[in-house]
Short mmCIF file of C-alpha atoms in Angstrom, two decimals:
data_model
loop_
_atom_site.label_atom_id
_atom_site.label_comp_id
_atom_site.label_asym_id
_atom_site.label_seq_id
_atom_site.Cartn_x
_atom_site.Cartn_y
_atom_site.Cartn_z
CA MET S 1 -0.10 0.02 -0.20
CA ASP S 2 2.64 2.23 1.16
CA SER S 3 4.25 1.00 -2.63
CA ALA S 4 1.22 2.37 -4.63
CA ASP S 5 1.33 5.41 -2.43
CA ASN S 6 4.49 6.91 -2.84
CA GLY S 7 4.03 5.78 -7.01
CA LEU S 8 1.47 7.89 -6.98
CA THR S 9 2.70 10.24 -5.57
CA SER S 10 5.63 10.32 -7.05
CA LEU S 11 3.14 10.32 -10.60
CA LYS S 12 1.85 13.50 -9.66
CA THR S 13 4.88 14.88 -8.60
CA ASN S 14 6.51 14.31 -12.34
CA LEU S 15 2.86 15.91 -13.91
CA ASP S 16 3.20 19.08 -12.08
CA HIS S 17 6.64 19.16 -13.45
CA PHE S 18 5.75 17.86 -16.78
CA PHE S 19 3.40 21.18 -17.00
CA LEU S 20 5.03 23.39 -16.15
CA LEU S 21 8.31 22.61 -18.06
CA VAL S 22 5.82 22.16 -21.35
CA ASN S 23 3.44 25.58 -21.25
CA ALA S 24 7.18 27.24 -20.12
CA LEU S 25 8.21 25.57 -23.82
CA ILE S 26 5.09 26.98 -25.01
CA ILE S 27 5.66 30.23 -23.67
CA PHE S 28 9.35 30.72 -24.91
CA LEU S 29 8.28 30.40 -28.44
CA MET S 30 6.63 33.65 -27.59
CA GLN S 31 10.17 35.13 -28.08
CA CYS S 32 9.68 33.83 -31.79
CA GLY S 33 6.42 35.84 -32.24
CA PHE S 34 7.70 38.62 -30.58
CA ALA S 35 10.40 38.79 -32.59
CA PHE S 36 8.14 38.50 -36.44
CA LEU S 37 5.73 41.32 -34.72
CA GLU S 38 8.78 43.10 -33.70
CA ALA S 39 10.58 42.91 -37.15
CA GLY S 40 7.62 43.77 -39.70
CA SER S 41 5.97 47.36 -37.12
CA VAL S 42 10.51 48.92 -37.65
CA ARG S 43 11.34 49.97 -41.81
CA ALA S 44 13.22 46.96 -43.31
CA LYS S 45 16.77 49.05 -42.64
CA ASN S 46 16.60 47.95 -38.78
CA THR S 47 15.96 44.21 -39.23
CA THR S 48 18.76 42.87 -37.97
CA ASN S 49 19.08 44.38 -35.05
CA ILE S 50 15.57 44.04 -33.60
CA LEU S 51 16.03 40.14 -34.49
CA LEU S 52 18.89 39.99 -32.34
CA LYS S 53 17.57 41.61 -29.86
CA ASN S 54 15.19 38.94 -29.67
CA LEU S 55 17.72 36.69 -29.57
CA LEU S 56 19.59 38.01 -26.44
CA ASP S 57 16.59 38.56 -24.74
CA VAL S 58 16.74 35.48 -23.82
CA CYS S 59 20.58 34.97 -23.76
CA LEU S 60 21.07 37.30 -21.78
CA GLY S 61 18.28 37.25 -20.44
CA ALA S 62 18.74 33.27 -18.60
CA VAL S 63 22.89 33.93 -18.11
CA ALA S 64 20.61 37.04 -15.52
CA TYR S 65 18.18 35.61 -14.23
CA TRP S 66 20.44 32.44 -13.46
CA GLY S 67 23.13 34.25 -11.56
CA VAL S 68 21.27 37.10 -9.59
CA GLY S 69 17.09 37.17 -10.75
CA TYR S 70 15.66 34.22 -9.90
CA ALA S 71 17.61 34.28 -6.59
CA PHE S 72 16.39 37.28 -6.11
CA ALA S 73 12.73 36.21 -6.54
CA PHE S 74 12.02 33.19 -4.87
CA GLY S 75 15.19 32.35 -3.07
CA ASN S 76 14.43 31.27 0.49
CA PRO S 77 15.36 32.34 2.65
CA GLY S 78 13.93 35.70 2.24
CA ASN S 79 11.94 38.49 3.88
CA ALA S 80 9.39 40.35 2.66
CA PHE S 81 11.31 42.98 -0.30
CA ILE S 82 13.53 40.20 -1.19
CA GLY S 83 15.00 36.62 -2.00
CA HIS S 84 18.63 36.42 -0.70
CA ASN S 85 19.61 32.66 -2.07
CA TYR S 86 19.97 30.47 -5.09
CA PHE S 87 22.68 32.29 -6.85
CA PHE S 88 24.15 30.84 -9.22
CA PHE S 89 21.94 27.68 -7.97
CA GLY S 90 24.17 27.62 -5.03
CA ASN S 91 21.59 25.34 -2.95
CA ILE S 92 18.79 24.96 -4.99
CA PRO S 93 17.34 21.83 -5.22
CA ASP S 94 16.35 20.35 -7.98
CA ASP S 95 13.12 19.63 -8.02
CA LEU S 96 12.55 24.24 -8.75
CA LEU S 97 14.38 23.99 -11.75
CA SER S 98 10.43 23.36 -13.75
CA HIS S 99 9.72 26.38 -11.46
CA PHE S 100 13.18 28.45 -12.49
CA PHE S 101 12.64 27.74 -16.57
CA PHE S 102 8.63 28.89 -16.10
CA HIS S 103 9.13 32.38 -14.93
CA PHE S 104 12.38 32.55 -16.70
CA VAL S 105 10.53 33.17 -19.89
CA PHE S 106 8.94 36.01 -17.42
CA ALA S 107 11.62 37.72 -16.99
CA ALA S 108 12.72 37.79 -21.00
CA THR S 109 9.20 38.43 -21.53
CA ALA S 110 9.26 41.37 -19.35
CA ALA S 111 12.70 42.53 -21.15
CA THR S 112 11.39 42.11 -24.51
CA ILE S 113 8.58 44.85 -24.57
CA VAL S 114 10.82 47.13 -24.15
CA SER S 115 13.62 46.82 -26.79
CA GLY S 116 10.38 46.82 -29.13
CA ALA S 117 9.22 50.16 -27.86
CA MET S 118 13.10 51.79 -28.04
CA ALA S 119 13.79 50.30 -31.58
CA GLU S 120 15.71 51.75 -34.66
CA ARG S 121 17.52 54.28 -32.45
CA THR S 122 19.25 52.88 -29.67
CA ASP S 123 22.43 52.07 -29.20
CA PHE S 124 23.65 48.04 -29.03
CA LYS S 125 25.53 48.40 -25.66
CA ALA S 126 22.78 50.47 -23.85
CA TYR S 127 20.07 47.47 -25.02
CA MET S 128 22.38 44.94 -23.67
CA ILE S 129 22.77 46.86 -20.06
CA TYR S 130 19.12 47.08 -19.62
CA SER S 131 18.17 43.52 -20.91
CA VAL S 132 20.58 42.61 -17.56
CA VAL S 133 19.13 45.04 -15.11
CA ILE S 134 15.34 44.45 -15.88
CA THR S 135 15.86 40.84 -16.24
CA GLY S 136 18.04 40.83 -13.33
CA PHE S 137 17.10 43.64 -10.78
CA VAL S 138 13.62 45.03 -10.85
CA TYR S 139 11.81 42.21 -12.49
CA PRO S 140 12.87 39.77 -10.26
CA ILE S 141 12.31 42.38 -7.05
CA VAL S 142 8.93 42.78 -8.08
CA SER S 143 7.71 39.26 -9.02
CA HIS S 144 8.92 37.60 -4.97
CA TRP S 145 6.39 40.48 -4.02
CA ALA S 146 3.79 39.26 -5.32
CA TRP S 147 4.01 35.43 -5.83
CA ASP S 148 6.37 34.83 -3.45
CA GLY S 149 5.60 33.43 0.00
CA ASN S 150 7.76 35.64 1.52
CA GLY S 151 6.78 38.75 -0.23
CA TRP S 152 4.44 41.92 0.73
CA LEU S 153 1.54 42.24 -1.40
CA TYR S 154 1.77 38.45 -1.62
CA GLN S 155 1.09 37.73 2.16
CA GLY S 156 -2.06 40.24 2.31
CA VAL S 157 -3.97 42.38 4.10
CA VAL S 158 -6.20 41.02 6.58
CA VAL S 159 -9.97 42.88 6.77
CA ARG S 160 -12.56 42.31 8.28
CA ASN S 161 -10.52 38.54 9.77
CA GLU S 162 -10.18 37.79 6.10
CA THR S 163 -6.39 38.03 4.30
CA ILE S 164 -6.72 40.04 1.76
CA GLY S 165 -3.84 38.72 -0.89
CA TYR S 166 -2.67 40.28 -3.70
CA GLN S 167 -4.73 39.08 -7.23
CA ASP S 168 -2.13 38.99 -9.77
CA PHE S 169 -2.88 35.06 -11.23
CA ALA S 170 -0.56 35.39 -14.91
CA GLY S 171 1.52 38.92 -14.83
CA SER S 172 -0.69 41.84 -16.07
CA SER S 173 1.15 44.33 -13.07
CA VAL S 174 4.04 41.57 -12.28
CA VAL S 175 5.30 41.16 -15.71
CA HIS S 176 3.65 43.76 -18.22
CA MET S 177 3.28 47.09 -16.53
CA VAL S 178 6.77 46.69 -15.06
CA GLY S 179 7.92 46.15 -18.92
CA GLY S 180 5.39 48.50 -20.14
CA LEU S 181 6.49 51.27 -17.96
CA ALA S 182 9.69 51.20 -18.31
CA ALA S 183 9.17 50.89 -22.31
CA LEU S 184 7.38 54.51 -21.60
CA VAL S 185 10.00 56.00 -19.12
CA GLY S 186 12.99 54.57 -21.87
CA ALA S 187 11.43 56.01 -25.37
CA ALA S 188 10.25 58.88 -23.54
CA ILE S 189 14.46 59.49 -22.16
CA LEU S 190 15.14 58.55 -25.61
CA GLY S 191 13.88 60.75 -27.50
CA PRO S 192 11.66 59.64 -31.34
CA ARG S 193 12.77 58.71 -34.46
CA LYS S 194 14.58 61.95 -36.74
CA GLY S 195 11.13 63.22 -38.17
CA ARG S 196 8.62 61.16 -36.48
CA PHE S 197 6.50 63.63 -36.40
CA ASP S 198 6.48 65.56 -38.86
CA LYS S 199 3.47 65.39 -40.81
CA ASN S 200 4.94 64.58 -44.08
CA ASN S 201 7.18 61.59 -43.26
CA GLU S 202 4.19 59.29 -41.85
CA GLU S 203 3.31 56.89 -43.73
CA ASP S 204 8.27 56.71 -44.06
CA PHE S 205 7.32 55.04 -40.02
CA SER S 206 5.29 52.71 -41.17
CA GLY S 207 6.62 48.94 -40.48
CA HIS S 208 8.01 47.18 -43.99
CA THR S 209 5.62 43.80 -43.73
CA VAL S 210 2.86 43.66 -42.63
CA PRO S 211 2.64 39.00 -42.54
CA LEU S 212 5.32 39.01 -40.28
CA VAL S 213 3.18 41.30 -37.78
CA ALA S 214 0.47 39.32 -38.48
CA LEU S 215 2.48 35.47 -38.17
CA GLY S 216 4.27 37.47 -34.39
CA GLY S 217 0.39 38.39 -33.61
CA PHE S 218 -0.92 35.09 -33.90
CA ILE S 219 2.12 33.66 -32.12
CA LEU S 220 1.91 35.95 -29.19
CA PHE S 221 -1.68 34.95 -28.99
CA PHE S 222 -1.22 31.01 -28.80
CA GLY S 223 1.79 31.92 -26.63
CA PHE S 224 -0.82 33.46 -24.13
CA PHE S 225 -2.83 30.32 -24.00
CA ALA S 226 0.75 29.32 -21.98
CA PHE S 227 0.47 32.20 -20.28
CA ASN S 228 -2.29 32.52 -18.37
CA GLY S 229 -3.33 28.95 -17.78
CA GLY S 230 0.07 27.84 -17.25
CA SER S 231 0.41 29.87 -14.56
CA GLN S 232 -1.58 27.54 -12.65
CA ALA S 233 1.74 25.74 -11.50
CA ALA S 234 0.59 22.69 -11.25
CA ILE S 235 -1.70 19.68 -12.86
CA SER S 236 -1.93 16.80 -10.66
CA ASN S 237 -4.25 18.71 -8.19
CA GLU S 238 -7.86 17.82 -8.03
CA GLY S 239 -10.10 21.04 -9.55
CA ASP S 240 -6.38 21.97 -11.13
CA GLY S 241 -7.23 20.82 -14.98
CA VAL S 242 -11.08 23.30 -14.30
CA VAL S 243 -9.02 26.31 -14.04
CA VAL S 244 -6.66 25.59 -15.89
CA ALA S 245 -9.13 25.72 -19.01
CA ILE S 246 -11.37 28.94 -17.27
CA ALA S 247 -8.22 30.71 -17.61
CA ILE S 248 -7.48 30.19 -21.12
CA VAL S 249 -11.13 30.33 -22.28
CA ASN S 250 -11.03 33.79 -20.80
CA THR S 251 -8.18 34.37 -22.57
CA ILE S 252 -9.82 34.39 -25.68
CA ILE S 253 -12.89 35.97 -24.98
CA SER S 254 -10.77 38.86 -23.55
CA GLY S 255 -8.36 39.30 -26.30
CA SER S 256 -11.29 38.61 -29.16
CA ALA S 257 -13.23 41.47 -27.73
CA ALA S 258 -10.67 44.11 -27.33
CA ALA S 259 -9.47 43.26 -30.85
CA LEU S 260 -12.66 44.10 -32.50
CA VAL S 261 -13.32 47.10 -29.52
CA ALA S 262 -9.79 48.24 -31.24
CA LEU S 263 -10.72 47.57 -34.74
CA ALA S 264 -14.56 49.26 -34.52
CA LEU S 265 -13.43 51.96 -33.03
CA GLY S 266 -9.83 52.79 -34.96
CA LYS S 267 -12.24 52.56 -38.07
CA PHE S 268 -14.82 55.26 -37.53
CA LEU S 269 -13.40 56.94 -34.32
CA PHE S 270 -9.99 57.26 -34.30
CA ARG S 271 -6.52 56.58 -36.21
CA THR S 272 -6.86 55.04 -40.03
CA LYS S 273 -10.02 55.13 -40.15
CA LYS S 274 -9.28 51.87 -41.96
CA TRP S 275 -10.24 48.40 -41.41
CA SER S 276 -6.81 47.93 -39.81
CA LEU S 277 -5.52 44.38 -39.38
CA LEU S 278 -2.34 45.95 -36.99
CA THR S 279 -5.25 47.85 -34.46
CA SER S 280 -7.08 44.81 -34.45
CA ILE S 281 -3.55 42.60 -33.47
CA ASN S 282 -2.55 44.94 -30.96
CA GLY S 283 -6.19 45.29 -29.02
CA GLY S 284 -5.84 41.48 -28.32
CA LEU S 285 -2.98 41.31 -27.18
CA THR S 286 -4.02 44.65 -25.13
CA GLY S 287 -7.68 41.76 -24.05
CA MET S 288 -4.98 39.22 -23.74
CA VAL S 289 -2.72 41.22 -21.50
CA ALA S 290 -5.66 42.35 -19.06
CA ILE S 291 -6.74 39.50 -18.27
CA CYS S 292 -3.61 37.69 -16.96
CA ALA S 293 -4.75 39.17 -13.59
CA GLY S 294 -8.00 37.55 -13.29
CA CYS S 295 -7.73 35.14 -15.82
CA ASN S 296 -8.52 31.82 -13.38
CA SER S 297 -10.69 33.92 -11.15
CA VAL S 298 -13.86 35.60 -13.86
CA TYR S 299 -16.65 34.35 -15.48
CA ALA S 300 -16.93 34.64 -19.08
CA TRP S 301 -18.99 37.40 -19.39
CA GLY S 302 -16.47 39.15 -16.98
CA ALA S 303 -13.49 38.65 -19.23
CA PHE S 304 -15.89 39.71 -21.97
CA VAL S 305 -16.38 42.55 -20.07
CA THR S 306 -12.32 43.21 -19.17
CA GLY S 307 -11.69 42.57 -23.02
CA LEU S 308 -13.96 45.56 -24.29
CA VAL S 309 -12.79 48.38 -21.64
CA ALA S 310 -8.82 47.12 -22.79
CA GLY S 311 -9.42 48.06 -26.05
CA ILE S 312 -10.61 50.87 -25.23
CA VAL S 313 -7.58 51.68 -22.98
CA TYR S 314 -5.08 50.74 -26.05
CA ILE S 315 -7.19 53.16 -28.51
CA VAL S 316 -6.41 56.10 -25.77
CA VAL S 317 -3.47 54.90 -24.68
CA SER S 318 -2.05 55.10 -27.81
CA ALA S 319 -3.12 58.26 -29.25
CA LEU S 320 -2.23 59.85 -25.99
CA MET S 321 1.41 59.22 -26.74
CA VAL S 322 1.52 60.49 -30.97
CA LYS S 323 -0.13 63.25 -28.48
CA LEU S 324 3.03 63.68 -26.17
CA ARG S 325 5.09 63.25 -29.28
CA ILE S 326 6.30 59.68 -27.06
CA ASP S 327 7.38 57.54 -29.93
CA ASP S 328 6.34 54.01 -29.46
CA PRO S 329 6.74 51.75 -33.13
CA LEU S 330 5.20 48.44 -31.33
CA ASP S 331 2.72 50.45 -29.42
CA ALA S 332 3.83 48.48 -26.36
CA VAL S 333 2.76 50.39 -24.00
CA ALA S 334 -0.08 51.11 -24.68
CA VAL S 335 -0.75 46.95 -24.73
CA HIS S 336 1.73 46.59 -22.06
CA PHE S 337 1.24 49.10 -19.93
CA GLY S 338 -2.28 49.80 -20.66
CA GLY S 339 -3.94 46.63 -20.96
CA GLY S 340 -1.88 45.45 -17.54
CA LEU S 341 -2.75 48.32 -15.83
CA TRP S 342 -6.58 48.31 -16.80
CA GLY S 343 -6.19 44.15 -15.76
CA ILE S 344 -4.67 44.55 -12.30
CA VAL S 345 -7.58 46.74 -11.35
CA SER S 346 -10.63 44.95 -13.07
CA VAL S 347 -10.05 41.67 -10.69
CA PRO S 348 -11.13 42.75 -7.65
CA ILE S 349 -14.39 43.94 -9.50
CA PHE S 350 -15.60 41.12 -11.02
CA ALA S 351 -13.38 37.77 -9.34
CA ARG S 352 -16.72 35.54 -8.69
CA GLY S 353 -18.14 35.32 -5.54
CA THR S 354 -15.19 37.71 -3.88
CA GLY S 355 -15.24 40.59 -6.01
CA ILE S 356 -16.64 43.77 -5.49
CA LEU S 357 -19.71 42.82 -7.77
CA PHE S 358 -20.49 39.45 -5.90
CA ARG S 359 -20.20 40.78 -2.41
CA TRP S 360 -20.31 45.33 -2.09
CA ASN S 361 -18.97 44.90 1.64
CA ALA S 362 -15.35 45.68 3.68
CA PRO S 363 -13.14 42.97 2.33
CA ALA S 364 -14.24 43.20 -1.61
CA PHE S 365 -13.37 46.78 -1.13
CA GLY S 366 -9.82 45.72 0.51
CA GLY S 367 -9.20 44.13 -2.22
CA PHE S 368 -9.99 46.66 -4.56
CA GLY S 369 -7.47 48.79 -2.13
CA TRP S 370 -4.92 46.25 -2.12
CA ASN S 371 -4.96 45.53 -5.88
CA LEU S 372 -3.98 49.41 -6.50
CA LEU S 373 -1.40 49.86 -4.00
CA GLY S 374 0.32 47.02 -5.00
CA ALA S 375 0.16 48.69 -9.29
CA LEU S 376 1.50 51.95 -7.70
CA VAL S 377 4.34 51.13 -5.55
CA ILE S 378 5.30 48.78 -8.86
CA SER S 379 4.41 51.59 -10.68
CA LEU S 380 6.50 53.70 -8.96
CA TRP S 381 9.37 50.84 -8.41
CA THR S 382 9.92 50.51 -11.74
CA SER S 383 9.07 53.87 -13.03
CA ALA S 384 12.12 55.37 -9.76
CA LEU S 385 14.54 52.76 -11.06
CA SER S 386 14.31 52.92 -15.16
CA ILE S 387 14.43 56.72 -15.04
CA LEU S 388 17.76 56.14 -13.30
CA LEU S 389 19.17 53.05 -15.51
CA PHE S 390 17.95 55.17 -18.64
CA GLY S 391 19.32 58.80 -17.23
CA ALA S 392 22.59 57.11 -16.90
CA LEU S 393 23.08 55.82 -19.72
CA GLN S 394 21.52 59.03 -21.26
CA LEU S 395 24.25 61.33 -19.77
CA LEU S 396 27.00 59.25 -20.61
CA HIS S 397 25.94 59.51 -24.11
CA LEU S 398 25.58 56.19 -24.80
CA LEU S 399 21.92 55.49 -24.55
CA ARG S 400 21.33 56.41 -28.40
CA VAL S 401 22.99 55.72 -31.57
CA ASP S 402 24.63 58.66 -34.14
CA PRO S 403 22.40 60.49 -36.60
CA GLU S 404 24.39 59.59 -39.16
CA THR S 405 23.84 55.54 -38.80
CA GLU S 406 20.47 55.90 -37.41
CA GLU S 407 19.53 57.31 -40.83
CA LYS S 408 21.24 54.62 -42.44
CA GLY S 409 19.37 51.88 -40.39
CA LEU S 410 21.24 50.05 -37.90
CA ASP S 411 21.70 46.60 -39.63
CA LEU S 412 24.38 48.25 -41.20
CA LYS S 413 26.27 50.18 -39.41
CA GLU S 414 26.04 48.49 -35.76
CA HIS S 415 25.75 44.05 -37.70
CA GLY S 416 26.80 44.48 -41.14
CA GLU S 417 24.14 41.53 -41.91
CA PRO S 418 21.61 43.87 -43.75
CA ALA S 419 18.02 41.91 -43.45
CA TYR S 420 17.42 42.63 -47.17
CA PRO S 421 21.30 42.69 -48.40
CA LEU S 422 20.63 44.09 -51.97
CA MET S 423 23.13 42.95 -53.87
CA ALA S 424 20.30 39.80 -53.27
CA TYR S 425 18.60 41.86 -56.07
CA VAL S 426 21.42 41.39 -58.45
CA GLY S 427 20.64 39.96 -62.16
CA HIS S 428 23.84 37.89 -63.88
CA ASP S 429 23.83 40.48 -65.85
CA GLY S 430 24.91 42.86 -63.08
CA LYS S 431 21.99 44.53 -63.07
CA PHE S 432 19.01 44.38 -60.86
CA GLY S 433 15.15 45.63 -61.14
CA LEU S 434 13.13 48.09 -60.54
CA PRO S 435 9.00 48.48 -60.66
CA ASN S 436 8.80 50.31 -63.38
CA GLY S 437 11.44 47.80 -65.37
CA HIS S 438 13.97 49.77 -65.47
CA GLY S 439 17.31 48.00 -64.62
CA LEU S 440 20.59 49.65 -62.26
CA GLU S 441 23.73 48.52 -63.31
CA LEU S 442 26.42 47.88 -60.32
CA ALA S 443 29.84 48.83 -60.71
CA HIS S 444 31.26 49.12 -57.50
CA MET S 445 29.99 49.31 -54.56
CA GLU S 446 30.90 49.94 -50.90
CA GLU S 447 28.11 49.39 -48.82
CA ILE S 448 24.73 47.84 -49.79
CA ASN S 449 21.21 47.62 -48.29
CA VAL S 450 17.77 48.41 -48.87
CA GLY S 451 16.75 51.83 -48.26
CA TYR S 452 20.66 52.73 -48.26
CA VAL S 453 23.22 52.91 -51.54
CA LYS S 454 26.34 54.29 -50.44
CA ASP S 455 28.39 54.74 -54.01
CA THR S 456 31.82 55.00 -55.39
CA GLU S 457 31.29 54.10 -59.12
CA LEU S 458 27.95 53.76 -60.00
CA ASP S 459 26.65 53.90 -63.09
CA VAL S 460 22.74 54.60 -63.24
CA THR S 461 21.65 53.80 -66.65
CA MET S 462 17.46 54.60 -66.69
CA ALA S 463 16.80 54.78 -62.14
CA THR S 464 17.42 56.93 -60.07
CA LYS S 465 18.30 57.07 -56.18
CA GLU S 466 14.73 57.39 -55.02
CA GLU S 467 13.35 54.92 -57.82
CA ALA S 468 16.20 52.07 -56.43
CA SER S 469 15.71 52.61 -52.83
CA GLN S 470 12.02 51.11 -53.80
CA VAL S 471 13.42 47.94 -54.76
CA VAL S 472 12.31 45.62 -51.74
#
């Protein structure tokens, strides 16, 4: 009998580890989604740069989170503010490795949000510095507060003999508000891309490939099901499967509602006055970000309302960013900070049985107040450290590339690897075709890149440099 009980316990433990790892691997795939979304949203001359940053969000993040990040977040022993054990896996038990990997992919997501908002003009050295700091320190402290048993937010507050904990199941505030606020501060200090807010240049700053954006959006939608459902962190206990199902279903309902609202508002009230694919994708992502906090605890109608409001929040925050002349090529601030803030506020309103709409009593309002306090402290923490970090990089002249590099493109000047080298369009006759059927004869070129041609002996037969720049 004891042997059977031990075998069952072992099976349940292994199932929980497997559940965490499989969901973490799906969330890891979201880095591919971010890479496609960001690459499609920037100009062609900066594609390699943004793809490399997405790769290094994983590589730098893995080392930083292994070295110090996980210790700060979940190191045991720890106190209400910070963990202080398991540095470089010192003393860590092997049965925490699946937990480490799951939370590492969350940490990498927070850093990725920032790189999108600061795309096309950030110095690569500055990127590496802020990526390590966010993954290794800024984000782990917040996750300790909210998700570690010793964290002050996790421990909650007692209201009329009832303990009220912080309600953020899958990271609306812990992941998305942190990433979105760091992105906001970074983009504001960095300044807009050269010419971004000149009315005559509006079209010049559009992303260069809509299909990549769409593919990235679909991958992120898929990843959010694991992001939210996997946050149950176990599957072997009674009721675990039901909670996972509730979280996943609420994710698609909220995301869909937000996408539809953003699509309609974009068409009839704001932005392009067109049926916009890009607006719909970002609206859907905002809805999924917003429902992270309460995906396990709200009814489907609550998820629907959460998504409706999230779609409005996305449109309003995106328009406000333009009004304030803060340049965010990915609308990362609107999606992640806007969606995350609304999400953390909405949970104590719509939570099944315990929300304000269900109880209207002191503990319900206490939960609302505790979530508001958590969101405020997380905002202050992230903003303060981000101002120090990006302000220092700016003062040291490390934050932004020089004007020539920005104009010619980061792919060529910082990496020497243009994503779409012009030579790829050259035929056997030494000419490459143009949209109007003309050809351009290449005698000698030192540097070749889409959108930038530097020539020393360039024989142009029937084409202008402007026509050549149209070849994509």
